Structures are given as structure tokens and as C-alpha cells.
């Protein structure tokens, strides 16, 4: 059932191109527009949405953080993202025009379920982004967009995350489409790029051997830091979470702009720091800033592991290790940038002799508070 792989996690990492393609299947029409009839929330109602609130836990929460950038950019609707466990014990301001998006692989996470009940009680519409057909969260939601990743067995979420991202992009683009905001060349172009993302993920997977080799050399380290900006920031958080749960190492993700506000004090000789470099195209300001962050931490002795697009030469002099990803529009970059971090964590867990599919103290679906 592991299809020749040693672990379900490896199988599920390898299945990501197909999972991404399956999540898109049938959702882009012949004219290149999105058709999400399955949403069941009438377009007229979606047009009235004045706020989006995303609730989720763990990896699904990181997908939500990335979705915020996409939703606000493509729709101009304000979007908040909150850990379900925090949201449900607050007094969030919601109304009939609030669209709450609950993201969950299993569809059974208690905190997320309670958050959506809390939202519906206050009259908000709830859309579930879920991987498990007929599970509790979609059953209790007003609408559901299934991710079609197929069963995910390993406790550490991989293919579910990538497909959650795809589903979030679809929701963002669809909201943009029905509202007419910014709808036009940019959204069309993004839909075309999205359709190519499975193939890009495939290309990343083909080049992972050096990442595995690098991971093995770090097996005796205690700490790894992850830095990113913009959508690269949640990617850094996800890279750190994968490392914690699989390798049982101290791992922290930071927004690179925060370095000088504290975390830079952690930098010491030989500390591995993974940096997710933003796409150099169209966002040169952020790119330049991250290049100076890489310089700063390297000058303090850190061992820099830089994830950067093919053709991005400016990072080369400051990268002790360079991991290349294909050119991708900024907002879609997490689809390719996360993959090396999954491979990295999986290999480190193996090198440290950990149980990859079933890390200590964790359960696949957290059905208690
Ligand atoms: O089933 P869900 O997506 O609701 O699960 C949420 C989290 O428990 C889950 O993503 C967890 O963080 C994973 N083990 C991360 O790899």
C-alpha cells in the first residue's frame, strides 16, 4: 500500500503533482474561466461578501495564511486568518456578509469544527475546504470545495497542504471573477499558471537528491531557523512545523523583516538557516531586502540554505547551499517552495532514526480540544 516507498510520507510527497492536478480537474472551463458550481453559495451572495475569515489548525492554518495574500490581492475583500482554537473562544465580529472558510484535511478537527459552529451561530456563511468526503466539517458547512488529494496517511501533512493551497487560490480567483474586481488579464494569466503548477511540482521533485544529502549532514544539529517574506513567510512556518513534528528538532519560522527586531540575536556560527527567497520578478523590493538579510546572517556565521528561483543569480554569492525552484508568479510560489522543505524534514527524521509516518505524541486527526 506504500507503493514501493519506505514511508507513506514519501509516497504522498511523490503524489503531489497528481494531487494538484486532480484539485484543478474540471474546475477550469474551456474559456479559461473558473466554474465552481459545486460551491452552492449563489454568486449573488458571494458578490456581497464584505469579509473573509479563515479558520484552521496546523498546516491547514499555514495554507490559510497564504490564502490571505491571494484573496486580498485578487478580490480586495479584507481577509483575516485565525487559529481555530483561538477564534472559537473570542468574540469575533461576523455577520451575514462574512464568508468563513474552514480548512481541514481530515474534516474532523475538533477546534475547526467548533470554530465553524461558532461562526454559523452568528449568521456567517461557512465554506469548507476539505479532503475527506462526507466528514463532519463539510457536512456542517454551507458549502464545500473538496481538495481531491486522495487519502493522506502520514501524520505530517504534505499533499493535503498543496491541494489546500490550490483550493484557496480557486476560491480567491473565483471571488475575483464573480465580483469583477481586478478580473481580467491578471486573473486569466494566473489561472493559466495554476494549470501548469503540477508540472512544476514534478520538476522540483526530480531535483531533490541534493536536499536529502544536505539534510543528512545536519542530523546532529539542535536548531534550524526558517526565514521568508510575503507568502514565503507562511512557507517558512510550514518548513519549521514539518521539522518539529518529524525530526523533533527546535525549528522556528520568522518573517525576515522581523530579524532585526529580535531573532537575529539567535544567529551563531554554523546555525543552519533556511531562507525562502521571493520571486525576483515584479517584487524586486522584497527580493533585495531578503538578499541583505541573507548577507547579514551569513556575516554572523550562519550556514545559509537558500531556496530561490532558477535564474535568480543575486543570491548565489551568499548561499552556502542553493535549492532551485522553477519560476512561478509570486502568489503561487508556495506550491513549489514548500516541497523541498517537506523532503528536508522527512530526510532529517529518517537520519535521526525517527518514525516518519507516526511521529511521537501526534495523531493524524485531532478530535479533541
Ligand atoms: O485535518 P486537519 O487539516 O484539520 O488537521 C490540522 C492539523 O492538525 C494538521 O495540519 C497538523 O498540523 C499536521 N500534523 C501538520 O503536518
GROMACS .gro file of C-alpha atoms and ligand atoms in nm:
model
  385
    1UNK     CA    1   0.000   0.000   0.000
    2UNK     CA    2   0.307   0.222   0.033
    3UNK     CA    3   0.357   0.169  -0.339
    4UNK     CA    4   0.724   0.072  -0.307
    5UNK     CA    5   0.814   0.366  -0.082
    6UNK     CA    6   0.957   0.319   0.266
    7UNK     CA    7   0.704   0.557   0.417
    8UNK     CA    8   0.359   0.687   0.336
    9UNK     CA    9   0.504   1.035   0.365
   10UNK     CA   10   0.745   0.971   0.076
   11UNK     CA   11   0.462   0.829  -0.132
   12UNK     CA   12   0.242   1.127  -0.053
   13UNK     CA   13   0.518   1.376  -0.137
   14UNK     CA   14   0.561   1.199  -0.470
   15UNK     CA   15   0.186   1.207  -0.536
   16UNK     CA   16   0.173   1.586  -0.517
   17UNK     CA   17   0.178   1.663  -0.891
   18UNK     CA   18  -0.121   1.435  -0.941
   19UNK     CA   19  -0.298   1.568  -0.633
   20UNK     CA   20  -0.257   1.927  -0.753
   21UNK     CA   21  -0.383   1.835  -1.100
   22UNK     CA   22  -0.682   1.650  -0.951
   23UNK     CA   23  -0.779   1.950  -0.741
   24UNK     CA   24  -0.790   2.162  -1.056
   25UNK     CA   25  -0.968   1.898  -1.263
   26UNK     CA   26  -1.300   2.012  -1.406
   27UNK     CA   27  -1.276   2.349  -1.234
   28UNK     CA   28  -1.132   2.549  -1.525
   29UNK     CA   29  -1.361   2.570  -1.828
   30UNK     CA   30  -1.266   2.574  -2.195
   31UNK     CA   31  -1.257   2.955  -2.199
   32UNK     CA   32  -1.005   2.957  -1.913
   33UNK     CA   33  -1.257   3.078  -1.653
   34UNK     CA   34  -1.336   2.903  -1.327
   35UNK     CA   35  -1.653   2.705  -1.278
   36UNK     CA   36  -1.723   2.615  -0.917
   37UNK     CA   37  -2.094   2.530  -0.937
   38UNK     CA   38  -2.040   2.283  -0.654
   39UNK     CA   39  -1.997   2.578  -0.415
   40UNK     CA   40  -2.374   2.602  -0.364
   41UNK     CA   41  -2.342   2.960  -0.239
   42UNK     CA   42  -2.509   3.171  -0.511
   43UNK     CA   43  -2.279   3.411  -0.697
   44UNK     CA   44  -2.511   3.695  -0.592
   45UNK     CA   45  -2.433   3.620  -0.229
   46UNK     CA   46  -2.060   3.584  -0.290
   47UNK     CA   47  -2.067   3.923  -0.460
   48UNK     CA   48  -2.199   4.074  -0.135
   49UNK     CA   49  -1.920   3.926   0.080
   50UNK     CA   50  -1.751   4.203   0.273
   51UNK     CA   51  -1.510   3.999   0.481
   52UNK     CA   52  -1.343   3.661   0.462
   53UNK     CA   53  -1.232   3.487   0.780
   54UNK     CA   54  -1.023   3.173   0.752
   55UNK     CA   55  -1.005   2.929   1.043
   56UNK     CA   56  -0.782   2.622   1.060
   57UNK     CA   57  -0.512   2.447   1.263
   58UNK     CA   58  -0.153   2.347   1.199
   59UNK     CA   59  -0.056   2.304   0.836
   60UNK     CA   60  -0.405   2.398   0.720
   61UNK     CA   61  -0.361   2.728   0.906
   62UNK     CA   62  -0.045   2.793   0.704
   63UNK     CA   63  -0.245   2.738   0.385
   64UNK     CA   64  -0.488   2.997   0.521
   65UNK     CA   65  -0.210   3.249   0.585
   66UNK     CA   66  -0.104   3.219   0.221
   67UNK     CA   67  -0.465   3.245   0.105
   68UNK     CA   68  -0.495   3.584   0.271
   69UNK     CA   69  -0.234   3.733   0.037
   70UNK     CA   70  -0.418   3.590  -0.264
   71UNK     CA   71  -0.770   3.684  -0.152
   72UNK     CA   72  -0.688   4.042  -0.064
   73UNK     CA   73  -0.485   4.091  -0.382
   74UNK     CA   74  -0.732   3.942  -0.628
   75UNK     CA   75  -1.060   4.040  -0.465
   76UNK     CA   76  -0.987   4.345  -0.245
   77UNK     CA   77  -1.205   4.184   0.024
   78UNK     CA   78  -1.047   4.212   0.371
   79UNK     CA   79  -0.937   3.872   0.494
   80UNK     CA   80  -0.844   3.755   0.842
   81UNK     CA   81  -0.682   3.424   0.925
   82UNK     CA   82  -0.705   3.278   1.270
   83UNK     CA   83  -0.614   2.961   1.451
   84UNK     CA   84  -0.945   2.783   1.506
   85UNK     CA   85  -0.857   2.724   1.872
   86UNK     CA   86  -0.824   3.100   1.929
   87UNK     CA   87  -1.119   3.207   1.716
   88UNK     CA   88  -1.372   2.993   1.897
   89UNK     CA   89  -1.302   3.149   2.234
   90UNK     CA   90  -1.315   3.508   2.111
   91UNK     CA   91  -1.599   3.735   2.023
   92UNK     CA   92  -1.526   3.765   1.653
   93UNK     CA   93  -1.724   4.024   1.456
   94UNK     CA   94  -1.918   3.831   1.196
   95UNK     CA   95  -2.236   3.881   1.001
   96UNK     CA   96  -2.440   3.754   0.708
   97UNK     CA   97  -2.190   3.902   0.466
   98UNK     CA   98  -1.892   3.729   0.626
   99UNK     CA   99  -1.760   3.426   0.445
  100UNK     CA  100  -1.586   3.194   0.686
  101UNK     CA  101  -1.352   2.943   0.522
  102UNK     CA  102  -1.271   2.638   0.734
  103UNK     CA  103  -0.970   2.446   0.603
  104UNK     CA  104  -0.919   2.087   0.719
  105UNK     CA  105  -0.766   1.779   0.564
  106UNK     CA  106  -0.949   1.534   0.786
  107UNK     CA  107  -1.270   1.728   0.825
  108UNK     CA  108  -1.277   1.606   1.186
  109UNK     CA  109  -1.052   1.852   1.371
  110UNK     CA  110  -1.244   1.949   1.683
  111UNK     CA  111  -1.115   2.305   1.709
  112UNK     CA  112  -1.200   2.380   1.346
  113UNK     CA  113  -1.542   2.222   1.381
  114UNK     CA  114  -1.618   2.428   1.691
  115UNK     CA  115  -1.499   2.742   1.516
  116UNK     CA  116  -1.734   2.686   1.224
  117UNK     CA  117  -2.026   2.621   1.458
  118UNK     CA  118  -1.940   2.943   1.639
  119UNK     CA  119  -1.940   3.127   1.304
  120UNK     CA  120  -2.269   2.981   1.182
  121UNK     CA  121  -2.442   3.068   1.508
  122UNK     CA  122  -2.364   3.429   1.426
  123UNK     CA  123  -2.511   3.409   1.079
  124UNK     CA  124  -2.191   3.378   0.876
  125UNK     CA  125  -2.176   3.151   0.573
  126UNK     CA  126  -1.919   2.874   0.603
  127UNK     CA  127  -1.726   2.723   0.316
  128UNK     CA  128  -1.519   2.414   0.396
  129UNK     CA  129  -1.201   2.329   0.210
  130UNK     CA  130  -1.163   1.965   0.294
  131UNK     CA  131  -1.000   1.644   0.174
  132UNK     CA  132  -1.226   1.385   0.331
  133UNK     CA  133  -1.559   1.324   0.164
  134UNK     CA  134  -1.858   1.328   0.391
  135UNK     CA  135  -1.661   1.417   0.704
  136UNK     CA  136  -1.812   1.632   0.978
  137UNK     CA  137  -1.674   1.974   0.880
  138UNK     CA  138  -1.814   1.973   0.525
  139UNK     CA  139  -2.140   1.823   0.649
  140UNK     CA  140  -2.189   2.113   0.888
  141UNK     CA  141  -2.082   2.381   0.637
  142UNK     CA  142  -2.294   2.573   0.387
  143UNK     CA  143  -2.066   2.470   0.103
  144UNK     CA  144  -1.759   2.260   0.040
  145UNK     CA  145  -1.472   2.256  -0.203
  146UNK     CA  146  -1.303   1.917  -0.189
  147UNK     CA  147  -0.929   1.903  -0.241
  148UNK     CA  148  -0.917   1.559  -0.409
  149UNK     CA  149  -0.568   1.483  -0.277
  150UNK     CA  150  -0.666   1.122  -0.208
  151UNK     CA  151  -0.617   0.963   0.134
  152UNK     CA  152  -0.330   1.111   0.335
  153UNK     CA  153  -0.198   0.854   0.583
  154UNK     CA  154   0.126   1.007   0.717
  155UNK     CA  155   0.064   1.228   1.018
  156UNK     CA  156   0.272   1.506   0.860
  157UNK     CA  157   0.058   1.676   0.602
  158UNK     CA  158   0.211   1.719   0.254
  159UNK     CA  159  -0.015   1.663  -0.046
  160UNK     CA  160  -0.313   1.787   0.153
  161UNK     CA  161  -0.131   2.117   0.206
  162UNK     CA  162  -0.050   2.172  -0.161
  163UNK     CA  163  -0.407   2.096  -0.260
  164UNK     CA  164  -0.540   2.325   0.014
  165UNK     CA  165  -0.335   2.598  -0.146
  166UNK     CA  166  -0.481   2.520  -0.487
  167UNK     CA  167  -0.832   2.524  -0.342
  168UNK     CA  168  -0.762   2.857  -0.171
  169UNK     CA  169  -0.635   3.006  -0.498
  170UNK     CA  170  -0.950   2.878  -0.670
  171UNK     CA  171  -1.171   3.043  -0.409
  172UNK     CA  172  -0.975   3.369  -0.432
  173UNK     CA  173  -0.984   3.374  -0.811
  174UNK     CA  174  -1.348   3.275  -0.819
  175UNK     CA  175  -1.443   3.554  -0.579
  176UNK     CA  176  -1.246   3.788  -0.805
  177UNK     CA  177  -1.427   3.650  -1.107
  178UNK     CA  178  -1.780   3.685  -0.970
  179UNK     CA  179  -1.715   4.029  -0.827
  180UNK     CA  180  -1.541   4.153  -1.136
  181UNK     CA  181  -1.266   4.306  -0.925
  182UNK     CA  182  -0.933   4.302  -1.099
  183UNK     CA  183  -1.091   4.039  -1.321
  184UNK     CA  184  -0.914   4.048  -1.647
  185UNK     CA  185  -0.574   3.977  -1.780
  186UNK     CA  186  -0.408   3.911  -1.448
  187UNK     CA  187  -0.662   3.657  -1.324
  188UNK     CA  188  -0.669   3.479  -1.660
  189UNK     CA  189  -0.291   3.461  -1.661
  190UNK     CA  190  -0.287   3.323  -1.307
  191UNK     CA  191  -0.540   3.054  -1.394
  192UNK     CA  192  -0.313   2.951  -1.682
  193UNK     CA  193  -0.014   2.942  -1.449
  194UNK     CA  194  -0.209   2.743  -1.193
  195UNK     CA  195  -0.281   2.487  -1.462
  196UNK     CA  196   0.097   2.445  -1.506
  197UNK     CA  197   0.174   2.408  -1.137
  198UNK     CA  198   0.152   2.025  -1.126
  199UNK     CA  199   0.426   2.005  -1.384
  200UNK     CA  200   0.641   2.248  -1.184
  201UNK     CA  201   0.598   2.047  -0.866
  202UNK     CA  202   0.708   1.743  -1.067
  203UNK     CA  203   1.024   1.927  -1.172
  204UNK     CA  204   1.103   2.017  -0.813
  205UNK     CA  205   1.065   1.653  -0.708
  206UNK     CA  206   1.314   1.546  -0.974
  207UNK     CA  207   1.587   1.763  -0.821
  208UNK     CA  208   1.560   1.668  -0.453
  209UNK     CA  209   1.867   1.444  -0.413
  210UNK     CA  210   2.100   1.729  -0.302
  211UNK     CA  211   1.837   1.839  -0.049
  212UNK     CA  212   1.834   1.489   0.100
  213UNK     CA  213   2.214   1.481   0.107
  214UNK     CA  214   2.221   1.819   0.281
  215UNK     CA  215   1.962   1.708   0.538
  216UNK     CA  216   2.174   1.406   0.632
  217UNK     CA  217   2.468   1.633   0.716
  218UNK     CA  218   2.251   1.826   0.964
  219UNK     CA  219   2.124   1.530   1.165
  220UNK     CA  220   2.323   1.625   1.475
  221UNK     CA  221   2.208   1.989   1.485
  222UNK     CA  222   1.971   2.109   1.755
  223UNK     CA  223   1.814   2.408   1.585
  224UNK     CA  224   1.716   2.517   1.235
  225UNK     CA  225   1.566   2.857   1.157
  226UNK     CA  226   1.346   2.941   0.859
  227UNK     CA  227   1.301   3.287   0.712
  228UNK     CA  228   1.062   3.416   0.449
  229UNK     CA  229   0.870   3.722   0.344
  230UNK     CA  230   0.524   3.777   0.199
  231UNK     CA  231   0.391   3.431   0.101
  232UNK     CA  232   0.736   3.294   0.181
  233UNK     CA  233   0.673   3.369   0.548
  234UNK     CA  234   0.398   3.105   0.593
  235UNK     CA  235   0.616   2.871   0.386
  236UNK     CA  236   0.890   2.925   0.647
  237UNK     CA  237   0.639   2.848   0.924
  238UNK     CA  238   0.539   2.530   0.744
  239UNK     CA  239   0.903   2.425   0.697
  240UNK     CA  240   0.961   2.473   1.070
  241UNK     CA  241   0.646   2.282   1.167
  242UNK     CA  242   0.746   1.986   0.948
  243UNK     CA  243   1.088   1.976   1.112
  244UNK     CA  244   0.946   1.992   1.465
  245UNK     CA  245   0.697   1.715   1.417
  246UNK     CA  246   0.919   1.483   1.214
  247UNK     CA  247   1.276   1.545   1.330
  248UNK     CA  248   1.191   1.660   1.686
  249UNK     CA  249   1.430   1.949   1.636
  250UNK     CA  250   1.390   2.301   1.755
  251UNK     CA  251   1.274   2.486   1.447
  252UNK     CA  252   1.130   2.833   1.414
  253UNK     CA  253   0.994   3.028   1.122
  254UNK     CA  254   1.027   3.406   1.110
  255UNK     CA  255   0.920   3.686   0.883
  256UNK     CA  256   1.260   3.800   0.754
  257UNK     CA  257   1.171   4.163   0.820
  258UNK     CA  258   1.149   4.080   1.191
  259UNK     CA  259   1.510   3.963   1.214
  260UNK     CA  260   1.644   4.291   1.343
  261UNK     CA  261   1.362   4.314   1.596
  262UNK     CA  262   1.499   4.021   1.792
  263UNK     CA  263   1.563   3.691   1.620
  264UNK     CA  264   1.898   3.796   1.474
  265UNK     CA  265   2.038   3.755   1.827
  266UNK     CA  266   1.993   3.379   1.778
  267UNK     CA  267   2.234   3.365   1.485
  268UNK     CA  268   2.560   3.192   1.571
  269UNK     CA  269   2.838   3.005   1.398
  270UNK     CA  270   2.717   2.716   1.179
  271UNK     CA  271   2.348   2.758   1.266
  272UNK     CA  272   2.150   2.630   0.966
  273UNK     CA  273   1.911   2.898   0.839
  274UNK     CA  274   1.676   2.821   0.554
  275UNK     CA  275   1.572   3.129   0.357
  276UNK     CA  276   1.283   3.130   0.111
  277UNK     CA  277   1.376   3.398  -0.142
  278UNK     CA  278   1.081   3.573  -0.306
  279UNK     CA  279   1.040   3.566  -0.680
  280UNK     CA  280   1.276   3.829  -0.822
  281UNK     CA  281   1.023   3.915  -1.089
  282UNK     CA  282   0.791   4.203  -1.015
  283UNK     CA  283   0.875   4.221  -0.644
  284UNK     CA  284   1.229   4.345  -0.659
  285UNK     CA  285   1.197   4.546  -0.338
  286UNK     CA  286   1.127   4.240  -0.125
  287UNK     CA  287   1.385   4.041  -0.311
  288UNK     CA  288   1.659   4.296  -0.242
  289UNK     CA  289   1.564   4.307   0.122
  290UNK     CA  290   1.589   3.934   0.162
  291UNK     CA  291   1.927   3.933  -0.010
  292UNK     CA  292   2.052   4.177   0.254
  293UNK     CA  293   1.902   3.956   0.528
  294UNK     CA  294   2.096   3.661   0.388
  295UNK     CA  295   2.414   3.871   0.388
  296UNK     CA  296   2.352   3.980   0.747
  297UNK     CA  297   2.303   3.631   0.885
  298UNK     CA  298   2.593   3.490   0.686
  299UNK     CA  299   2.822   3.762   0.816
  300UNK     CA  300   2.734   3.631   1.163
  301UNK     CA  301   2.840   3.279   1.074
  302UNK     CA  302   2.505   3.116   0.984
  303UNK     CA  303   2.504   2.837   0.730
  304UNK     CA  304   2.262   2.968   0.470
  305UNK     CA  305   2.034   2.734   0.279
  306UNK     CA  306   1.858   2.941   0.016
  307UNK     CA  307   1.551   2.842  -0.184
  308UNK     CA  308   1.548   3.060  -0.494
  309UNK     CA  309   1.405   3.061  -0.843
  310UNK     CA  310   1.604   2.934  -1.137
  311UNK     CA  311   1.785   3.227  -1.292
  312UNK     CA  312   1.800   3.425  -0.967
  313UNK     CA  313   2.174   3.492  -0.956
  314UNK     CA  314   2.183   3.763  -0.689
  315UNK     CA  315   2.154   3.512  -0.406
  316UNK     CA  316   2.436   3.288  -0.530
  317UNK     CA  317   2.731   3.459  -0.352
  318UNK     CA  318   2.557   3.436  -0.013
  319UNK     CA  319   2.415   3.085  -0.030
  320UNK     CA  320   2.612   2.802   0.129
  321UNK     CA  321   2.352   2.572  -0.022
  322UNK     CA  322   2.122   2.667  -0.303
  323UNK     CA  323   1.793   2.491  -0.373
  324UNK     CA  324   1.641   2.585  -0.707
  325UNK     CA  325   1.269   2.606  -0.779
  326UNK     CA  326   1.103   2.690  -1.113
  327UNK     CA  327   1.000   3.045  -1.197
  328UNK     CA  328   0.649   3.098  -1.062
  329UNK     CA  329   0.427   3.402  -1.009
  330UNK     CA  330   0.481   3.533  -0.657
  331UNK     CA  331   0.146   3.433  -0.511
  332UNK     CA  332   0.177   3.077  -0.642
  333UNK     CA  333   0.537   3.029  -0.529
  334UNK     CA  334   0.443   2.835  -0.211
  335UNK     CA  335   0.330   2.545  -0.432
  336UNK     CA  336   0.690   2.487  -0.537
  337UNK     CA  337   0.883   2.637  -0.244
  338UNK     CA  338   0.725   2.409   0.020
  339UNK     CA  339   0.821   2.083  -0.149
  340UNK     CA  340   1.197   2.094  -0.069
  341UNK     CA  341   1.110   2.169   0.295
  342UNK     CA  342   0.895   1.855   0.315
  343UNK     CA  343   1.174   1.645   0.167
  344UNK     CA  344   1.427   1.810   0.401
  345UNK     CA  345   1.223   1.731   0.713
  346UNK     CA  346   1.145   1.376   0.604
  347UNK     CA  347   1.511   1.300   0.537
  348UNK     CA  348   1.623   1.453   0.867
  349UNK     CA  349   1.366   1.241   1.052
  350UNK     CA  350   1.499   0.930   0.879
  351UNK     CA  351   1.860   1.023   0.953
  352UNK     CA  352   1.773   1.070   1.321
  353UNK     CA  353   1.602   0.732   1.332
  354UNK     CA  354   1.254   0.871   1.393
  355UNK     CA  355   0.927   0.714   1.299
  356UNK     CA  356   0.839   0.916   0.988
  357UNK     CA  357   0.475   0.830   0.937
  358UNK     CA  358   0.380   0.827   1.302
  359UNK     CA  359   0.579   1.088   1.498
  360UNK     CA  360   0.573   1.060   1.874
  361UNK     CA  361   0.283   1.220   2.064
  362UNK     CA  362   0.087   1.307   1.749
  363UNK     CA  363  -0.235   1.182   1.591
  364UNK     CA  364  -0.343   1.222   1.230
  365UNK     CA  365  -0.665   1.384   1.322
  366UNK     CA  366  -0.709   1.579   1.641
  367UNK     CA  367  -1.065   1.516   1.751
  368UNK     CA  368  -1.021   1.656   2.099
  369UNK     CA  369  -0.961   2.014   2.207
  370LIG     O1  370  -0.714   1.754   0.945
  370LIG     P1  371  -0.675   1.899   0.962
  370LIG     O2  372  -0.626   1.960   0.834
  370LIG     O3  373  -0.784   1.980   1.023
  370LIG     O4  374  -0.553   1.897   1.063
  370LIG     C1  375  -0.495   2.015   1.109
  370LIG     C2  376  -0.365   1.989   1.180
  370LIG     O5  377  -0.383   1.903   1.290
  370LIG     C3  378  -0.260   1.927   1.087
  370LIG     O6  379  -0.238   2.006   0.974
  370LIG     C4  380  -0.126   1.905   1.160
  370LIG     O7  381  -0.070   2.029   1.192
  370LIG     C5  382  -0.032   1.821   1.074
  370LIG     N1  383   0.019   1.711   1.150
  370LIG     C6  384   0.083   1.900   1.015
  370LIG     O8  385   0.168   1.821   0.939
   0.00000   0.00000   0.00000
